[in-house]
Every structure is written in C-alpha cells, then in structure tokens.
XYZ file of C-alpha atoms in Angstrom:
702
model
C 8.652 37.152 -10.286
C 5.229 33.927 -11.482
C 2.407 34.803 -13.317
C -0.232 36.359 -11.683
C -3.623 35.598 -10.578
C -6.609 37.699 -11.744
C -8.383 37.681 -8.189
C -6.855 40.253 -6.682
C -4.401 38.302 -4.715
C -1.369 38.696 -6.936
C 0.768 41.068 -4.884
C 0.529 38.059 -1.778
C 4.340 37.106 -4.932
C 5.293 40.789 -2.860
C 4.445 40.322 0.387
C 3.261 36.195 1.557
C 2.504 37.614 5.174
C -0.673 38.381 3.274
C -1.243 34.634 2.352
C -3.374 34.139 5.000
C -5.597 37.036 4.218
C -6.886 36.370 0.053
C -10.694 35.752 0.924
C -10.060 39.507 1.422
C -8.395 40.673 -0.917
C -10.307 38.936 -3.245
C -13.599 40.535 -1.834
C -12.419 44.162 -2.174
C -11.243 43.501 -6.242
C -14.122 42.086 -6.647
C -16.229 44.734 -5.422
C -14.104 47.089 -7.086
C -14.629 45.355 -10.646
C -18.677 44.941 -9.686
C -18.611 48.698 -9.856
C -16.312 48.626 -12.972
C -18.077 47.024 -14.206
C -21.611 48.998 -13.432
C -20.190 52.042 -14.187
C -20.159 50.476 -17.790
C -22.444 49.158 -18.325
C -24.932 51.996 -17.218
C -22.070 54.648 -17.926
C -20.577 54.012 -20.321
C -17.686 53.843 -17.954
C -14.515 55.409 -15.512
C -14.204 58.604 -18.004
C -17.375 59.816 -19.212
C -18.635 58.951 -14.886
C -15.940 60.573 -13.665
C -17.258 63.980 -16.567
C -19.726 64.478 -13.843
C -19.357 68.234 -13.196
C -19.970 68.147 -17.123
C -24.052 66.933 -16.861
C -24.086 68.739 -13.242
C -24.667 72.380 -11.948
C -24.085 75.031 -14.504
C -23.445 74.194 -18.205
C -23.066 77.156 -20.750
C -24.102 76.366 -24.478
C -22.577 77.260 -27.420
C -25.519 79.585 -27.843
C -25.567 80.708 -24.685
C -28.167 78.724 -22.728
C -28.069 77.566 -19.426
C -28.819 74.165 -17.939
C -28.269 73.905 -14.407
C -28.477 70.017 -12.708
C -28.441 68.953 -9.323
C -29.018 65.705 -7.041
C -31.766 66.749 -4.342
C -34.015 63.362 -4.271
C -35.276 64.148 -0.811
C -36.712 67.631 -2.611
C -40.693 67.393 -3.827
C -39.707 71.390 -5.762
C -36.806 72.805 -6.999
C -36.207 76.281 -7.808
C -32.721 77.766 -9.816
C -32.727 81.354 -8.159
C -30.655 84.463 -7.899
C -29.797 88.140 -9.029
C -31.188 87.020 -11.777
C -34.408 86.506 -11.108
C -35.329 90.072 -9.676
C -39.192 90.331 -10.676
C -40.667 92.488 -8.000
C -40.600 96.238 -8.270
C -38.431 98.872 -5.393
C -41.018 99.564 -3.698
C -42.153 96.110 -3.365
C -38.444 95.665 -2.141
C -39.135 98.632 0.509
C -42.489 96.434 1.809
C -40.549 92.916 1.773
C -40.460 93.245 5.402
C -44.155 93.605 6.070
C -45.216 90.937 3.050
C -43.116 87.852 3.811
C -40.706 89.050 1.002
C -37.070 88.196 1.334
C -34.547 91.721 0.594
C -32.666 90.571 -1.550
C -35.989 90.766 -3.537
C -35.388 87.037 -5.138
C -38.864 85.388 -7.343
C -38.425 82.251 -4.712
C -40.643 81.042 -8.030
C -38.379 81.913 -10.620
C -36.767 78.968 -12.769
C -38.480 76.208 -11.812
C -37.182 72.622 -11.903
C -38.097 69.073 -13.819
C -37.359 65.994 -11.170
C -36.426 62.902 -12.871
C -36.557 59.147 -11.503
C -32.830 59.028 -9.611
C -34.165 62.779 -7.748
C -31.867 65.034 -10.554
C -34.004 68.599 -11.384
C -32.937 69.920 -14.105
C -33.810 73.572 -15.347
C -32.673 75.407 -18.671
C -32.785 79.058 -19.160
C -32.714 80.508 -23.109
C -29.831 82.888 -23.808
C -31.090 86.642 -24.395
C -30.045 88.293 -27.226
C -27.032 86.050 -27.933
C -26.316 86.487 -23.880
C -26.368 84.313 -21.366
C -29.562 85.181 -18.857
C -27.004 84.812 -15.549
C -25.051 87.281 -15.870
C -21.009 85.946 -14.648
C -19.606 86.583 -10.656
C -23.357 86.245 -9.911
C -25.353 85.313 -6.845
C -27.347 82.046 -6.785
C -28.418 79.530 -5.259
C -30.832 76.414 -5.584
C -34.713 76.879 -3.561
C -35.916 73.523 -2.651
C -39.752 72.617 -0.699
C -38.736 69.390 1.105
C -41.921 66.416 2.418
C -42.258 68.262 5.599
C -43.412 71.676 3.694
C -40.066 73.446 5.327
C -38.393 76.035 1.774
C -34.639 75.174 2.236
C -32.116 77.147 0.418
C -28.493 75.724 -0.499
C -25.272 76.924 -2.801
C -25.329 74.298 -5.619
C -22.904 71.620 -4.414
C -21.223 71.613 -7.643
C -20.774 74.990 -8.018
C -17.088 76.802 -9.159
C -16.705 79.748 -7.175
C -18.264 80.553 -3.605
C -17.426 84.127 -1.357
C -17.080 85.443 1.815
C -17.693 88.576 2.733
C -16.648 88.694 6.709
C -18.748 92.612 6.927
C -21.362 91.078 6.166
C -22.156 87.204 7.038
C -19.093 84.420 7.581
C -21.474 82.408 5.146
C -20.431 82.051 1.663
C -22.789 83.073 -1.481
C -22.602 80.524 -4.190
C -20.898 82.545 -7.265
C -22.463 82.254 -11.413
C -18.613 81.457 -12.637
C -18.980 82.945 -16.295
C -16.230 85.210 -17.312
C -15.914 85.710 -20.916
C -13.701 83.761 -22.858
C -11.527 86.453 -24.010
C -10.949 87.564 -20.473
C -10.320 83.147 -19.384
C -6.840 82.092 -18.331
C -5.175 80.298 -21.486
C -2.052 77.673 -20.072
C 0.840 78.838 -21.295
C 3.214 75.588 -20.485
C 2.923 72.234 -20.588
C 3.158 70.293 -17.533
C 5.497 67.943 -16.237
C 6.645 64.763 -16.891
C 5.739 62.568 -14.103
C 9.794 63.125 -11.788
C 11.818 60.125 -11.288
C 12.663 61.716 -7.727
C 9.912 62.944 -6.120
C 10.999 66.090 -3.400
C 7.728 67.883 -2.296
C 7.615 71.173 -0.842
C 4.594 71.277 1.382
C 2.978 75.168 1.298
C -0.095 76.358 2.484
C -0.891 79.827 -0.303
C -2.661 81.871 2.346
C 0.368 82.105 5.327
C 3.040 81.768 2.630
C 3.942 85.538 3.738
C 5.844 87.477 6.568
C 3.360 90.000 6.406
C 0.070 89.840 9.193
C -3.426 88.927 6.050
C -3.951 86.141 3.508
C -1.292 86.157 1.297
C -2.388 85.257 -2.799
C -2.187 83.828 -5.391
C -0.959 85.940 -7.588
C 1.745 86.619 -4.834
C 2.271 82.970 -3.798
C 3.283 82.912 -7.583
C 5.964 85.820 -7.801
C 7.500 85.062 -4.511
C 7.710 82.073 -3.501
C 7.880 80.037 -6.818
C 11.318 81.316 -7.739
C 11.981 80.817 -4.246
C 11.422 77.061 -4.563
C 13.022 76.767 -7.322
C 16.720 77.286 -5.752
C 16.147 75.603 -2.821
C 15.815 72.742 -5.206
C 11.698 70.942 -5.328
C 10.362 69.624 -7.667
C 6.456 69.556 -6.540
C 4.339 71.737 -4.968
C 1.527 69.984 -2.650
C -0.892 72.845 -2.167
C -3.272 73.173 0.654
C -6.266 74.368 1.524
C -7.280 74.758 -1.596
C -10.299 73.183 -2.001
C -13.039 76.399 -0.167
C -13.360 76.070 3.519
C -16.016 78.154 5.403
C -13.440 78.120 8.453
C -10.016 79.491 7.718
C -8.739 77.326 10.731
C -9.424 74.181 9.848
C -6.356 74.965 7.808
C -8.194 73.876 4.643
C -9.467 70.358 5.638
C -13.254 71.268 6.932
C -14.290 71.368 2.716
C -17.965 73.176 1.467
C -18.171 72.747 -1.686
C -15.457 70.623 -3.129
C -14.945 71.958 -6.956
C -14.444 75.998 -5.814
C -10.943 76.888 -5.381
C -10.279 78.810 -2.266
C -11.485 82.549 -2.453
C -9.553 84.035 0.362
C -6.758 83.849 -1.924
C -8.125 85.668 -5.758
C -9.722 83.608 -8.933
C -9.673 80.250 -10.670
C -8.052 82.587 -13.131
C -4.621 82.871 -10.260
C -4.448 79.594 -9.001
C -4.608 78.481 -12.770
C -2.047 81.838 -12.923
C 0.581 79.526 -10.460
C 0.509 75.868 -11.555
C 0.498 76.971 -15.359
C 3.770 79.091 -13.748
C 5.038 76.516 -11.903
C 5.426 74.004 -15.128
C 6.908 76.692 -16.398
C 9.186 76.258 -14.547
C 9.300 72.482 -15.051
C 7.645 71.907 -11.095
C 4.777 69.271 -10.551
C 1.580 70.054 -8.697
C 0.219 67.920 -6.931
C -3.444 69.216 -4.854
C -4.032 68.054 -1.173
C -7.877 66.432 -1.659
C -10.176 66.287 1.063
C -12.260 63.552 0.724
C -11.988 62.432 3.890
C -15.044 63.854 4.889
C -16.799 67.844 3.910
C -17.221 70.239 6.323
C -20.860 69.735 8.893
C -21.920 73.562 7.386
C -25.547 73.492 6.100
C -26.279 76.809 4.123
C -23.117 76.785 2.484
C -21.797 73.273 2.725
C -23.213 69.543 1.476
C -24.509 68.738 4.555
C -28.399 67.629 4.784
C -28.586 69.514 1.282
C -31.923 67.990 0.176
C -33.228 68.137 3.927
C -31.569 64.792 4.418
C -28.991 63.716 6.225
C -28.280 60.546 4.472
C -28.515 62.088 0.518
C -23.727 62.664 0.002
C -22.852 61.292 3.766
C -24.194 58.141 5.535
C -27.126 58.653 7.958
C -27.562 59.200 11.704
C -23.875 58.999 13.867
C -22.080 56.655 11.150
C -22.399 59.622 9.244
C -20.482 61.689 11.483
C -17.160 62.140 13.225
C -16.845 61.441 16.373
C -13.574 63.894 16.164
C -13.438 66.470 13.623
C -17.116 67.388 13.814
C -17.494 66.146 10.454
C -19.844 64.719 7.990
C -18.576 61.577 6.672
C -19.439 60.320 2.478
C -21.109 57.080 1.881
C -18.326 55.717 -0.950
C -20.714 52.656 -1.490
C -22.989 54.855 -2.995
C -23.153 55.740 -7.352
C -23.919 59.861 -7.238
C -21.689 59.328 -3.921
C -18.533 58.180 -6.193
C -19.828 59.704 -8.813
C -19.219 63.293 -7.427
C -15.719 61.923 -6.062
C -14.301 60.758 -9.129
C -15.769 63.948 -11.016
C -13.856 66.030 -8.431
C -11.104 64.024 -9.408
C -11.655 65.264 -12.474
C -12.082 69.045 -12.301
C -9.206 69.366 -10.539
C -6.232 67.791 -12.222
C -8.670 69.017 -15.930
C -10.028 72.130 -14.785
C -6.784 73.766 -13.204
C -4.174 71.471 -15.063
C -2.807 70.125 -11.469
C -0.647 66.881 -11.343
C -1.557 64.579 -8.868
C -3.329 64.232 -5.596
C -1.936 63.957 -1.225
C -4.914 62.478 -0.772
C -5.681 63.626 3.146
C -7.238 61.409 6.211
C -6.681 57.929 4.135
C -6.565 55.721 7.437
C -10.404 56.757 8.045
C -11.460 56.614 4.599
C -9.859 52.422 4.515
C -11.937 51.652 8.240
C -14.662 51.963 9.616
C -13.366 53.289 14.123
C -11.739 55.963 11.891
C -8.876 55.629 13.538
C -10.371 56.621 16.519
C -8.809 55.836 19.842
C -6.997 52.583 17.167
C -2.820 51.503 17.882
C -1.779 49.348 14.869
C 0.661 47.781 16.283
C 1.684 45.982 12.194
C -0.529 42.870 12.181
C -2.117 42.567 9.556
C -5.121 41.243 11.474
C -5.764 44.896 12.158
C -5.892 45.649 8.130
C -8.919 42.816 7.189
C -12.003 41.525 8.459
C -14.801 44.014 9.758
C -13.095 47.311 10.659
C -12.061 47.584 7.433
C -14.447 50.211 5.478
C -14.500 48.166 2.756
C -16.827 50.524 0.461
C -13.605 53.716 1.581
C -10.754 51.030 0.314
C -12.898 50.423 -2.986
C -13.350 53.592 -3.528
C -10.131 54.816 -3.137
C -9.176 51.567 -5.121
C -10.801 52.927 -7.879
C -9.385 56.591 -8.240
C -6.644 55.428 -8.685
C -7.549 53.387 -11.267
C -8.950 56.072 -13.012
C -6.354 58.955 -12.112
C -3.408 56.862 -13.324
C -5.437 55.624 -16.675
C -6.928 58.555 -18.089
C -3.831 60.591 -16.425
C -0.341 58.624 -16.919
C 1.563 61.417 -14.999
C -0.210 61.592 -12.659
C 1.169 60.808 -9.325
C -0.590 60.285 -5.382
C 0.094 60.413 -2.642
C -1.591 57.628 0.437
C -1.686 59.403 4.550
C -2.047 56.389 6.540
C -0.552 56.014 9.678
C -2.389 52.498 9.845
C 0.530 50.576 7.352
C -2.139 49.047 5.630
C 0.034 46.962 3.019
C -0.396 46.893 -0.777
C -2.125 50.821 -0.014
C 0.361 51.274 -2.753
C -0.025 48.746 -4.817
C -1.407 48.314 -8.514
C -4.983 47.391 -8.806
C -4.453 44.787 -11.475
C -2.410 42.562 -8.547
C -4.681 43.365 -5.612
C -3.615 46.711 -4.187
C -4.786 50.272 -3.435
C -2.832 51.815 -6.092
C -1.226 55.593 -4.654
C 2.381 56.295 -5.929
C 3.608 56.619 -2.884
C 2.117 56.587 1.560
C 3.629 59.022 4.152
C 5.903 57.953 6.133
C 4.949 59.120 9.640
C 6.833 57.646 12.319
C 10.122 59.694 11.193
C 8.871 62.417 12.612
C 7.154 61.277 15.709
C 10.111 58.943 15.881
C 11.983 62.369 16.245
C 10.310 64.868 18.400
C 10.065 62.032 20.967
C 13.859 62.165 20.798
C 13.356 65.010 21.280
C 11.984 65.527 23.929
C 12.790 62.772 26.045
C 16.203 61.528 25.358
C 19.710 62.696 25.506
C 22.018 63.346 22.558
C 24.117 60.310 24.199
C 21.163 57.821 25.273
C 19.696 58.683 20.526
C 20.326 54.579 19.652
C 21.155 54.504 15.717
C 20.055 50.478 15.248
C 16.606 52.562 16.429
C 17.531 55.969 13.694
C 18.431 52.942 10.521
C 15.001 50.766 11.611
C 12.675 53.032 11.466
C 13.995 55.388 8.262
C 14.859 51.531 6.527
C 11.015 50.129 8.244
C 8.722 50.514 4.622
C 7.301 47.519 2.890
C 9.128 45.792 0.152
C 7.320 47.452 -3.613
C 5.891 50.151 -2.294
C 6.944 53.371 -2.853
C 7.917 56.193 0.814
C 7.746 60.231 1.125
C 9.647 60.731 3.783
C 10.246 63.401 6.172
C 10.858 64.839 9.017
C 8.238 67.502 9.886
C 5.731 68.195 8.294
C 2.455 70.465 8.530
C 1.327 69.190 11.587
C 4.537 69.355 13.555
C 4.109 72.696 12.692
C 0.699 73.873 13.799
C -0.200 75.524 17.459
C 0.661 73.375 20.120
C 3.466 71.101 18.821
C 7.444 72.992 18.044
C 9.216 72.585 15.185
C 12.453 70.823 15.097
C 14.313 74.040 15.030
C 12.466 75.087 18.494
C 12.939 71.259 19.615
C 16.501 72.057 19.909
C 17.311 75.620 20.542
C 13.751 76.806 22.130
C 14.198 80.477 23.554
C 17.406 81.160 22.654
C 16.549 81.432 18.838
C 14.962 84.714 19.810
C 18.256 85.750 21.288
C 21.082 83.972 19.401
C 20.239 83.763 15.779
C 22.246 86.963 15.100
C 26.089 86.850 12.953
C 26.481 89.294 15.969
C 25.566 87.800 18.879
C 27.788 84.633 20.501
C 27.423 80.838 19.002
C 26.172 79.032 21.731
C 26.419 75.687 22.256
C 22.727 75.286 22.046
C 23.078 77.432 18.376
C 25.701 74.960 17.636
C 24.253 72.212 18.699
C 20.262 72.650 17.658
C 21.631 74.127 13.461
C 24.082 71.397 13.869
C 21.172 67.979 14.068
C 19.089 69.956 11.926
C 20.803 69.292 9.336
C 22.195 65.888 10.286
C 18.121 65.198 10.926
C 16.894 66.185 7.373
C 20.253 64.687 5.670
C 19.920 60.757 6.882
C 15.626 61.374 6.434
C 16.360 62.265 3.113
C 18.700 59.884 2.477
C 17.662 56.746 3.791
C 13.906 57.728 4.399
C 12.165 57.294 1.306
C 12.024 56.845 -2.715
C 10.237 60.800 -1.996
C 11.513 63.389 0.663
C 8.981 66.653 1.649
C 8.950 69.819 3.456
C 6.452 72.090 5.082
C 7.744 75.762 3.830
C 9.306 77.299 5.763
C 10.859 74.435 7.587
C 13.424 74.235 5.595
C 15.743 76.944 7.537
C 14.233 75.718 10.915
C 10.780 78.417 11.185
C 10.689 79.529 14.700
C 7.392 79.858 15.627
C 4.375 77.257 15.054
C 1.297 77.912 12.938
C -1.561 78.778 14.310
C -4.294 80.441 12.022
C -7.420 84.011 13.566
C -9.521 82.234 15.720
C -11.357 83.386 19.306
C -8.668 81.663 21.118
C -6.217 83.809 19.824
C -7.891 87.419 19.434
C -8.008 86.722 15.459
C -4.683 87.500 15.286
C -2.140 86.562 12.271
C 0.877 86.743 14.089
C 1.640 82.376 13.829
C -0.306 82.458 10.582
C 2.430 83.282 7.960
C 5.672 81.740 7.201
C 8.472 84.984 7.782
C 10.971 84.651 4.313
C 12.284 87.168 5.440
C 14.393 86.299 7.973
C 16.965 84.092 5.664
C 16.642 86.142 3.808
C 18.634 88.406 6.320
C 22.191 87.966 5.642
C 22.738 88.958 9.626
C 21.015 85.433 10.577
C 21.585 82.274 11.393
C 18.761 80.828 9.005
C 21.044 81.414 5.810
C 22.730 79.370 6.556
C 20.206 76.699 7.646
C 17.623 77.428 4.215
C 21.400 76.469 1.724
C 22.391 73.669 3.316
C 18.198 73.014 2.154
C 18.681 73.980 -1.270
C 22.270 72.191 -1.754
C 21.177 69.078 -0.644
C 17.319 69.018 -3.112
C 19.618 69.796 -5.361
C 22.297 67.634 -4.855
C 19.860 64.639 -5.302
C 18.485 65.464 -8.660
C 22.387 65.537 -9.424
C 22.696 61.716 -8.064
C 19.210 60.347 -7.813
C 19.572 58.612 -5.005
C 15.528 59.497 -4.192
C 14.373 56.507 -7.075
C 18.102 54.689 -7.218
C 17.523 51.234 -5.268
C 17.320 51.308 -0.797
C 20.260 51.657 0.838
C 22.495 49.261 2.265
C 23.493 49.801 5.430
C 27.245 48.591 6.404
C 27.514 50.716 10.143
C 25.630 51.194 13.349
C 27.931 51.806 15.617
C 26.143 52.691 18.713
C 29.190 53.383 21.203
C 31.006 56.662 18.406
C 27.500 57.207 17.068
C 27.889 56.624 13.559
C 25.781 55.699 10.723
C 27.527 54.774 7.669
C 25.950 53.380 4.084
C 25.543 53.346 0.057
C 23.118 54.508 -2.154
C 22.988 56.191 -4.924
C 26.454 55.364 -5.846
C 26.793 57.607 -2.667
C 28.838 57.215 0.607
C 27.231 58.994 3.068
C 29.250 59.162 6.305
C 27.074 60.682 9.899
C 28.544 61.023 13.082
C 25.527 61.263 15.636
C 28.071 61.939 18.817
C 27.829 64.776 21.182
C 31.206 65.489 21.338
C 34.015 63.068 19.670
C 35.288 64.171 16.266
C 37.359 61.083 14.787
C 40.335 60.971 12.183
C 41.164 58.741 10.092
C 37.940 56.997 10.752
C 37.707 53.966 8.115
C 34.349 53.132 6.878
C 33.057 49.857 4.236
C 32.526 50.804 0.386
C 32.131 48.363 -2.062
C 32.692 50.336 -5.138
C 36.860 50.753 -4.623
C 38.087 54.114 -6.555
C 39.379 57.653 -6.183
C 36.004 59.871 -3.918
C 35.050 63.208 -2.784
C 33.429 65.129 -1.044
C 29.940 66.434 -2.095
C 27.702 67.716 0.717
C 29.425 68.737 4.139
C 27.416 70.068 6.611
C 29.971 71.363 8.678
C 30.783 73.650 5.726
C 30.782 77.091 6.333
C 28.678 77.527 4.219
C 25.931 75.937 5.746
C 27.707 77.412 8.907
C 29.556 74.228 9.772
C 33.342 75.149 11.329
C 34.801 73.759 8.183
C 36.764 71.177 9.051
C 37.415 68.954 5.856
C 38.298 70.384 2.527
C 36.711 69.934 0.056
C 38.919 69.260 -2.279
C 40.376 66.263 -0.479
C 40.387 63.116 -1.863
C 39.616 59.551 -0.168
C 41.800 56.390 -1.693
C 39.675 53.449 -1.038
C 42.230 50.252 -0.306
C 40.901 46.465 -2.210
C 40.544 45.336 1.975
C 36.964 44.030 3.435
C 35.099 46.335 6.117
C 32.078 46.266 7.370
C 31.090 43.698 4.532
C 31.925 45.649 1.452
C 35.001 44.852 -0.577
C 36.756 47.982 0.509
C 38.006 50.038 2.645
C 38.094 54.246 3.032
C 39.693 56.367 5.398
C 38.033 59.188 7.016
C 37.825 62.774 9.160
C 33.987 62.365 10.915
C 33.945 66.080 13.247
C 31.579 65.540 15.818
C 27.989 66.613 14.417
C 28.122 65.629 10.929
C 27.578 64.683 7.564
C 29.500 63.662 4.585
C 28.412 62.690 1.248
C 31.076 61.680 -0.902
C 30.969 60.648 -4.529
C 33.958 58.815 -6.986
C 35.723 61.385 -8.914
C 34.615 60.498 -11.932
C 31.067 61.462 -11.170
C 31.499 64.802 -10.328
C-alpha cells in the first residue's frame, strides 16, 4: 500500500468507493484528533482521563479516609448520606412519621459536600481509629437540593455495588463496597494472549442452568466453564453483567454502569469466574451497553441532578423511541470521561479482555436505525444522518483500548454495514477488531420460513456468507441470542418444530423430520463457520439445538423461569439425540483450532452447483464439500482442488458420532489427478451423500 495521508482518508486506499466521501472522513478524523488534543492538554492524556473511577465515586485512601466526588452541576446543595449517617435516637426514629423524618434514620444534613467550578461535589470522611467511616457493605446515597428547592436522592453514578431486595422494593440500593484486603479476590492466572481465531461462546450467567432460578457466577465457573472448554470455544462473551433493574431486559437497560450484577453473586465471584476462564486459556469479553441507558430515575442515571441533560441529550433527542431509554451525549467532556473510564474499569478491575459493543447502529446515526433500511449505498453512511459525536466516541474508545491493552478485542454490533468500522483510527477508521455478520442468521430464518429445501439458492448462500468488506474482519454466526428470544425460534425448532418434543429420544423412530433437522443444523453451522467470516459465534445452548426460546420472568408469563434457562441436561442424556449435535459442534471447534481457517485467507469457492445443490471451496489448505440436495447422493463426484496430493476426511457430518449414517469410511484416501477442474489445477472424486458435508485435509497435515 502506498504511503497513507494523515488526515483520515487513508482508508480510501483500502476501499476506493469511499473516495467521494473524503470530506466526511476528514471531518470525523479531525473531530477525534481535537478531542485527543483537548484531553492531552486538560487531563494529561487518554490514559489518565480514562481512570475516572479513581477520582469520582468513592476513593478509600491508605489511612482509611474516604473521599467521595460526584458530577452534579444542577444541584445547589449535596450531602452524602447512608447507614453511616444515622444521627437520631431510636425514640425519634419511632416518631419519624409525625416529625416528617425518614424512617431509615439517615441524617440528610450529614456530610455536606463542596462544589467546584465545574459542578463536581466533593466530601472527605476522616477515618475513625484507622478504619473507614463508612462500613463495608452498607447503604449509601447522595442527597441533593435542586434550584426549585426540591430534595432528590440518587444512587452514586460511579457506584461499584448495588443490590435489590424484591421482598421490600424493586428499587436498587447503593452499597459501599470495600472488603478488607484479606478478603479480596487475588487473580492467579495471566490473561491469555489475543487468539488468532476467535470462537465465541455467547453466554448469560443467569440462564446457565436447567433449574427454574437464576444461576450464579460460582455455578457458571463450576459447571459452564468446563463445558465451554470441552466444546472448544476460546472466547466467552458475557451478557447482562452491567447492573440492570429489569431482568427481562436481557441486560440491555443498564442502571449502574460500574456495578456487576448482584443477581449472580459478588464482585469477587465474577473475578473468580474470569480468572478461572483465563486459567483454561479462555478469553472473556463483556457485552458492554454504551448505546443507551435505563430511564430509571431513583436507581439510574436519568435526571441524576434533577436535570434531564446531565449524561444524556435533553428533550426528545435524549430519548430512544423504541427502547424507551435515555441516549448519551457523546459530545460532552464529562460523558466521555464516564464512558471511557467505564471501559477501563472493567478491564482493570475485573480483567475482561475486551468488549462486544451493543447497539452500535444506534450510536452511529441520528435516526438510531429506527425505521431505516440500509441498501448498502455509501451515501447512507455519511451526511446529516450520521451522529459524528457517536462515531468519534467509538473512535476514541477503540484508540484508548488498543493502545493501553494490546491484547484487547472489540466487536461492533452494527446492522448498517458502515464502511471503515473495523479499520484503525490512523487511516480514518472507527477502530473495531470485528463486526458481526448480522445478515447471515436473517437469511437462514427467512429461507426456513419461506422456501422448500429444493429452492435454496447456492449462489445466494455463498454470496451472503462471503459478502464482507475487504480488510475488515467479521464474526459469522448462524444464530445468536436474538434468534433465541421469545417470538422467534431456534434453527432446530424451525427445522423440527413439535417433533423435538416427541422424537428426539433414541428409542423413538428416527423420522424424516428429525433426520432432516439434525442434518441441516450441522450443515448450516459448518458452512457458516468455514465460509462466513474471520470469527465465529454461538449462543449458549444453540450448539446442541436447544428446543425452546428464551423468555425471562415478567408479568406476561406470570413471572415464570420456565423459559429463562438452558437445558444442558439434554445433551448429557445418552438417550437423546441432542448429544450428536453437541459433539459435532465440539469437533468443529477443535478442528478449527488445529487448522486455523478463521484466521486464514478468505475461502476460494470453486463450485456453486444449483442443480446438484453442491458447494465446494478451499480454505486454510482444507477442501470443503457440501451437498444440500434433499434427496440426491452423488458417487464419484468430481471437485477441483488447487493443491495436489493425498487427502483424508477430518470432519464428516455423516459420522455416526454426530447422528449420521456413516456412509463414508474415515480411512478412505482421496488421490488427486493433475487435471484442471472448476478453475483448479487438480481434481479429486468423492462420495457425497444427501444433506452431508465432508472436510478433507492433506494426509501430511493429519
């Protein structure tokens, strides 16, 4: 590549179609550089700026003193209150209702705070006998007076622990979390190096058990981590960790951004989970939600200091119509401090290895993707519909993370397909490592709903799986949590429907419906894995074809946990056919571990035969052959291959161990003939039964 301009237009060399939009590229690059310069001059650089939690919220000094700081410029008075501030007698507490005093006994005038010129309030509580004045694990709040004279009370914005007692209230309460050093979790394992191939297991701690309750961090560590390791995934993407008041929001309505969800256990329990995963060589990503926030006032950021425009845009601009939530003002200095520090906090305090950014489309555009279809025309990615502040925040976040943490992985959930999303800031990109291939699962669902098997278009299948931007890495998936939610169906449910409840036992008839479902489930996942991207993702339970959708306890289902669980007992039951899909998924992951096709060059597709429903491609030195035909098997089927030699089967969807019929002998040796076929230098002849796939490797690589 030629020398690159230093104005944000270097990406044009990677994608010439961006040439007409150089002005827009320069604008956002210049915007990002101005922020970096401002932060360098006023805060000492991105490194210091993104350590906000060391200054804001609660800081416990070596001598036991506690300093508390909070940004609340609309407040005219502020006091730190809590269990520590009880200053009235039991007699007065009993008379509180008559005297208009709070029954919690807290003194609202205790610990007055001082305000600086930037609207930051501060108070220091001296240690008592060398011990912090606020006991560990006790309740705290900030009490403020607004310009109208109203007293409001809020959970501190930078709080690191909040808890909920549903027997008392649905509201969360802020907790001062400061365990003695002797009780704090000590990390034992180094963080894994950045994996060349990313095989992601998307998981939600609370649903990770067949039982009708919320699973804990400790149970996930004990039961799920060994399962994930067996399956061969090397990355876990944890959902719903940032505290959210409404369990059924799937973690996407965050209340307290620095607090790990207390539903699942303590902060130390989460640290143990991550550390244990690291000990197994597994990278752990956080599903981070910076695209919006819960609109809760009493236990969220909304109207924190009595105004509606502190962390968020004021008025309608600050409200998401579909999500019924608040939208951050990414152009504000203190909001940038809060969000960038939030990323650093999860990296430093809990040792996460990176992030999957949720709702990136909403952050990139002023319309937030609402009612907007993206045709792929480049004009859609630039102009007045783009929220440049949102784009620049993501540029700053990625720049900060990748400079400070070389092993960090960032993934963008963007449905729009914005170009340069996964290109470094230095040449005008937003800086993510990967984007999610969101069109792939949509295609599968559409076909399963609307097409007969004989109507599946091999060319369209290959196009969708390979339609990604050059130089930008993609995470492919056949189904994620989106396809598991109530109202939709998993792939296996679309394929088998009610027979999942009647014919998945090995003692029942192996019906055509079940055989088709199991066969296509394997084919879909394998071709997505091999052809669809530079990374692969699976939502927990889908690896074995979990039979039911996901629906959290809510009023509409009588607060039932029946669907808020993953039935991992199913693949463990030797009398059920789910075990076949589970073991195939494991074989697929471990075969990738050996041959590394996800970090190899994009596949070369040599055959898309519509009549035979056969697809052939090569990637990472492997020869992949798929027969999607619903009834036809092919003997001595000739396929092209570039590298001559002797090939053997390394993965066969028809293997008995995976619920197949076993029509190919694993010991078969396939010899190439030096005769050009389908544009390749050699050919080999194979037997490829109906609805099966085989992956061949040179015998020398086995």
